[in-house]
């Protein structure tokens, strides 16, 4: 029997999800999100836009330092980038789960190389950690850094890549349009498992709510689709 801890007990409570390394680039720093006065499903469901884990360092400095110690310990123990879930109840930190984190192809290569240089794994182990499908992902399209772009919305870089297509707001419609030869961008308030078939056929995914550890972001990274989450509209000059 395990007693449940609640993150929705007030301003000194909350919940979050974090990676010990940045899952898009592989950079070595704590990456993730937390949400004050909330339960774990509130973060992954994408119904509210969470705060960056770095904000926790400012708002709950002692808890952040404790969490970082656990994150470093777990990564050292399991010898891989970890995906961590935690809850804070009335100012006390509880670690709920850890597992090897999903990552982009770029991150997979960088993390493998860095861990060899850090003496954590061998070169042979590093080669085995980069899958053939991830090598293929490295060939995905990207926006030319020298290109002049007109920004109409900004969001969180949940999964890397560049995509274009007709905007569609329903997963079933996305599948239908793709069957008719269209290239589509799936745009949703947030995604759920019911939208996966539309995400698979879309060129890219954009959500109005949610963050870099929500459903849309995790699925997009795993299938190699670009994704922007928690999108906010800015002024459009026509």
CSV table of C-alpha atoms in Angstrom, one decimal:
chain,number,residue,atom,x,y,z
A,1,UNK,CA,0.0,0.0,0.0
A,2,UNK,CA,1.4,3.4,-1.0
A,3,UNK,CA,0.1,6.7,0.4
A,4,UNK,CA,-0.7,9.2,-2.3
A,5,UNK,CA,0.8,12.7,-2.0
A,6,UNK,CA,-1.1,15.7,-3.3
A,7,UNK,CA,0.4,18.6,-5.2
A,8,UNK,CA,-2.8,20.7,-5.0
A,9,UNK,CA,-2.6,21.6,-1.4
A,10,UNK,CA,-1.8,25.2,-1.9
A,11,UNK,CA,1.0,27.5,-3.0
A,12,UNK,CA,3.7,25.4,-1.2
A,13,UNK,CA,2.7,22.4,-3.2
A,14,UNK,CA,2.9,21.4,-6.8
A,15,UNK,CA,4.1,18.8,-9.3
A,16,UNK,CA,6.5,18.5,-12.2
A,17,UNK,CA,8.3,16.5,-14.8
A,18,UNK,CA,12.0,17.1,-15.7
A,19,UNK,CA,14.8,15.6,-17.7
A,20,UNK,CA,18.4,15.5,-16.4
A,21,UNK,CA,19.5,16.7,-19.9
A,22,UNK,CA,17.7,18.7,-22.6
A,23,UNK,CA,15.9,16.1,-24.7
A,24,UNK,CA,16.0,18.2,-27.9
A,25,UNK,CA,19.7,19.2,-27.9
A,26,UNK,CA,21.3,16.9,-25.3
A,27,UNK,CA,22.8,19.9,-23.4
A,28,UNK,CA,23.6,19.0,-19.8
A,29,UNK,CA,21.2,21.0,-17.6
A,30,UNK,CA,17.9,20.3,-15.9
A,31,UNK,CA,15.1,20.7,-18.4
A,32,UNK,CA,11.4,20.4,-17.6
A,33,UNK,CA,8.4,22.0,-16.1
A,34,UNK,CA,6.5,22.3,-12.9
A,35,UNK,CA,3.1,23.6,-11.9
A,36,UNK,CA,2.3,25.0,-8.4
A,37,UNK,CA,-0.9,23.8,-6.7
A,38,UNK,CA,-1.5,21.0,-9.2
A,39,UNK,CA,-1.6,17.3,-9.6
A,40,UNK,CA,0.6,15.3,-12.0
A,41,UNK,CA,-2.0,14.8,-14.7
A,42,UNK,CA,-2.4,18.6,-15.0
A,43,UNK,CA,1.2,18.8,-16.4
A,44,UNK,CA,1.0,16.0,-19.0
A,45,UNK,CA,-2.6,16.7,-20.0
A,46,UNK,CA,-1.7,20.1,-21.3
A,47,UNK,CA,-4.7,21.8,-19.8
A,48,UNK,CA,-2.5,24.5,-18.2
A,49,UNK,CA,0.7,26.0,-19.4
A,50,UNK,CA,3.3,25.1,-16.7
A,51,UNK,CA,6.4,27.1,-15.5
A,52,UNK,CA,9.9,26.2,-16.6
A,53,UNK,CA,11.8,24.1,-14.0
A,54,UNK,CA,14.3,27.0,-13.8
A,55,UNK,CA,11.6,29.1,-12.2
A,56,UNK,CA,11.5,26.6,-9.4
A,57,UNK,CA,15.0,27.6,-8.5
A,58,UNK,CA,13.8,31.1,-7.8
A,59,UNK,CA,10.5,30.3,-6.2
A,60,UNK,CA,11.5,27.2,-4.2
A,61,UNK,CA,15.3,27.4,-4.0
A,62,UNK,CA,15.8,24.8,-1.3
A,63,UNK,CA,13.5,22.3,-3.0
A,64,UNK,CA,15.2,22.9,-6.3
A,65,UNK,CA,18.6,22.1,-4.8
A,66,UNK,CA,17.3,19.0,-3.2
A,67,UNK,CA,15.7,17.9,-6.5
A,68,UNK,CA,18.9,18.6,-8.5
A,69,UNK,CA,20.8,16.3,-6.1
A,70,UNK,CA,18.4,13.5,-6.7
A,71,UNK,CA,18.5,14.1,-10.4
A,72,UNK,CA,22.3,13.9,-10.5
A,73,UNK,CA,22.2,10.8,-8.3
A,74,UNK,CA,19.7,9.0,-10.5
A,75,UNK,CA,21.5,9.8,-13.7
A,76,UNK,CA,24.7,8.5,-12.3
A,77,UNK,CA,23.0,5.3,-11.0
A,78,UNK,CA,21.3,4.5,-14.2
A,79,UNK,CA,24.0,5.8,-16.5
A,80,UNK,CA,21.6,7.5,-18.8
A,81,UNK,CA,19.5,10.7,-19.2
A,82,UNK,CA,16.5,10.3,-16.8
A,83,UNK,CA,12.9,11.4,-17.1
A,84,UNK,CA,11.8,12.3,-13.5
A,85,UNK,CA,8.4,12.9,-12.0
A,86,UNK,CA,7.9,14.6,-8.6
A,87,UNK,CA,5.3,16.1,-6.3
A,88,UNK,CA,5.7,18.7,-3.6
A,89,UNK,CA,3.2,18.5,-0.8
A,90,UNK,CA,3.2,21.2,1.8
A,91,UNK,CA,6.9,22.1,1.1
A,92,UNK,CA,8.2,18.5,1.1
A,93,UNK,CA,9.6,16.9,-2.1
A,94,UNK,CA,8.5,13.4,-3.1
A,95,UNK,CA,10.2,11.6,-6.0
A,96,UNK,CA,7.6,9.5,-7.8
A,97,UNK,CA,9.3,7.9,-10.8
A,98,UNK,CA,12.4,7.8,-12.9
A,99,UNK,CA,13.1,6.2,-16.3
A,100,UNK,CA,15.4,6.7,-19.3
A,101,UNK,CA,14.1,9.7,-21.1
A,102,UNK,CA,13.0,9.9,-24.7
A,103,UNK,CA,15.1,12.2,-26.8
A,104,UNK,CA,15.5,13.6,-30.2
A,105,UNK,CA,18.1,12.2,-32.6
A,106,UNK,CA,20.4,15.2,-32.1
A,107,UNK,CA,20.2,14.7,-28.3
A,108,UNK,CA,20.8,11.0,-28.6
A,109,UNK,CA,24.1,11.5,-30.4
A,110,UNK,CA,25.3,14.3,-28.1
A,111,UNK,CA,24.3,12.6,-24.9
A,112,UNK,CA,26.0,9.4,-26.0
A,113,UNK,CA,29.2,11.2,-26.9
A,114,UNK,CA,29.2,13.4,-23.8
A,115,UNK,CA,28.7,10.3,-21.5
A,116,UNK,CA,31.7,8.7,-23.1
A,117,UNK,CA,33.8,11.8,-22.5
A,118,UNK,CA,32.5,11.9,-18.9
A,119,UNK,CA,33.6,8.3,-18.4
A,120,UNK,CA,30.0,7.1,-17.7
A,121,UNK,CA,29.7,4.7,-20.6
A,122,UNK,CA,32.0,3.0,-23.2
A,123,UNK,CA,32.2,3.9,-26.9
A,124,UNK,CA,30.6,0.6,-27.7
A,125,UNK,CA,27.6,1.4,-25.4
A,126,UNK,CA,27.4,4.9,-27.0
A,127,UNK,CA,27.1,3.4,-30.5
A,128,UNK,CA,24.3,1.0,-29.4
A,129,UNK,CA,22.4,3.9,-27.9
A,130,UNK,CA,21.9,5.7,-31.2
A,131,UNK,CA,19.3,3.9,-33.2
A,132,UNK,CA,19.1,3.8,-37.1
A,133,UNK,CA,15.8,5.6,-37.0
A,134,UNK,CA,17.5,8.4,-35.1
A,135,UNK,CA,20.2,8.7,-37.7
A,136,UNK,CA,17.4,9.2,-40.2
A,137,UNK,CA,15.9,11.9,-38.1
A,138,UNK,CA,19.1,13.9,-38.4
A,139,UNK,CA,18.3,14.4,-42.0
A,140,UNK,CA,15.0,16.2,-41.2
A,141,UNK,CA,14.3,19.6,-42.7
A,142,UNK,CA,15.3,22.7,-40.7
A,143,UNK,CA,14.7,26.4,-41.1
A,144,UNK,CA,17.7,28.1,-42.7
A,145,UNK,CA,19.2,30.3,-39.9
A,146,UNK,CA,19.9,32.9,-42.5
A,147,UNK,CA,16.3,33.1,-43.7
A,148,UNK,CA,14.1,36.1,-43.0
A,149,UNK,CA,10.9,34.9,-41.3
A,150,UNK,CA,7.7,36.7,-40.3
A,151,UNK,CA,6.7,35.4,-36.9
A,152,UNK,CA,3.0,35.3,-36.2
A,153,UNK,CA,3.1,33.1,-33.1
A,154,UNK,CA,5.6,31.9,-30.5
A,155,UNK,CA,5.6,28.8,-28.4
A,156,UNK,CA,7.8,26.1,-26.7
A,157,UNK,CA,10.3,24.2,-29.0
A,158,UNK,CA,8.8,20.8,-27.9
A,159,UNK,CA,10.3,18.8,-30.8
A,160,UNK,CA,12.8,19.9,-33.5
A,161,UNK,CA,12.3,20.3,-37.2
A,162,UNK,CA,10.6,22.4,-39.8
A,163,UNK,CA,7.3,21.8,-41.5
A,164,UNK,CA,4.6,23.4,-43.6
A,165,UNK,CA,1.1,22.5,-44.7
A,166,UNK,CA,-2.6,23.3,-44.6
A,167,UNK,CA,-3.8,23.9,-41.0
A,168,UNK,CA,-6.3,21.3,-39.8
A,169,UNK,CA,-8.0,21.2,-36.4
A,170,UNK,CA,-9.1,17.6,-36.2
A,171,UNK,CA,-7.1,14.3,-36.3
A,172,UNK,CA,-9.7,12.5,-38.4
A,173,UNK,CA,-9.8,15.3,-41.0
A,174,UNK,CA,-6.0,15.3,-41.1
A,175,UNK,CA,-6.0,11.7,-42.1
A,176,UNK,CA,-8.7,12.3,-44.7
A,177,UNK,CA,-6.9,15.3,-46.2
A,178,UNK,CA,-3.6,13.4,-46.4
A,179,UNK,CA,-5.3,10.5,-48.2
A,180,UNK,CA,-6.4,13.2,-50.8
A,181,UNK,CA,-2.8,14.2,-51.3
A,182,UNK,CA,-2.6,17.2,-48.9
A,183,UNK,CA,0.2,18.1,-46.6
A,184,UNK,CA,-1.3,19.2,-43.2
A,185,UNK,CA,-0.3,20.8,-40.0
A,186,UNK,CA,-2.3,19.5,-37.0
A,187,UNK,CA,-3.3,22.3,-34.7
A,188,UNK,CA,-5.1,21.5,-31.5
A,189,UNK,CA,-5.8,23.1,-28.1
A,190,UNK,CA,-3.8,20.1,-26.7
A,191,UNK,CA,-3.5,16.6,-27.9
A,192,UNK,CA,-4.5,13.3,-26.4
A,193,UNK,CA,-4.0,9.6,-27.3
A,194,UNK,CA,-7.2,10.0,-29.5
A,195,UNK,CA,-5.2,12.3,-31.8
A,196,UNK,CA,-2.2,10.1,-32.4
A,197,UNK,CA,-3.4,8.9,-35.9
A,198,UNK,CA,-3.6,12.6,-37.0
A,199,UNK,CA,-0.2,13.4,-35.5
A,200,UNK,CA,1.4,10.5,-37.4
A,201,UNK,CA,0.2,11.7,-40.8
A,202,UNK,CA,0.8,15.5,-40.2
A,203,UNK,CA,3.9,17.3,-41.2
A,204,UNK,CA,4.0,18.9,-37.8
A,205,UNK,CA,2.0,19.6,-34.6
A,206,UNK,CA,1.1,22.9,-32.9
A,207,UNK,CA,-0.8,23.2,-29.6
A,208,UNK,CA,-2.3,26.2,-27.9
A,209,UNK,CA,-1.7,24.8,-24.4
A,210,UNK,CA,0.7,22.4,-22.8
A,211,UNK,CA,4.4,22.3,-22.5
A,212,UNK,CA,7.6,20.4,-23.5
A,213,UNK,CA,6.7,17.4,-21.4
A,214,UNK,CA,3.1,17.1,-22.4
A,215,UNK,CA,1.5,14.5,-24.6
A,216,UNK,CA,2.0,16.4,-27.9
A,217,UNK,CA,5.7,17.0,-27.2
A,218,UNK,CA,6.5,13.4,-26.1
A,219,UNK,CA,4.7,11.7,-29.0
A,220,UNK,CA,6.1,14.2,-31.5
A,221,UNK,CA,9.7,13.5,-30.4
A,222,UNK,CA,9.1,9.7,-30.4
A,223,UNK,CA,7.8,9.8,-34.0
A,224,UNK,CA,10.2,12.4,-35.3
A,225,UNK,CA,7.7,15.2,-36.0
A,226,UNK,CA,8.3,18.9,-35.3
A,227,UNK,CA,6.1,20.3,-32.5
A,228,UNK,CA,5.5,23.7,-31.0
A,229,UNK,CA,3.5,23.6,-27.8
A,230,UNK,CA,1.9,26.3,-25.6
A,231,UNK,CA,1.7,28.6,-28.6
A,232,UNK,CA,0.8,32.3,-28.1
A,233,UNK,CA,-0.4,34.5,-30.9
A,234,UNK,CA,1.4,37.8,-31.5
A,235,UNK,CA,0.3,40.8,-33.6
A,236,UNK,CA,-0.1,40.0,-37.2
A,237,UNK,CA,0.6,42.7,-39.7
A,238,UNK,CA,-1.0,41.9,-43.0
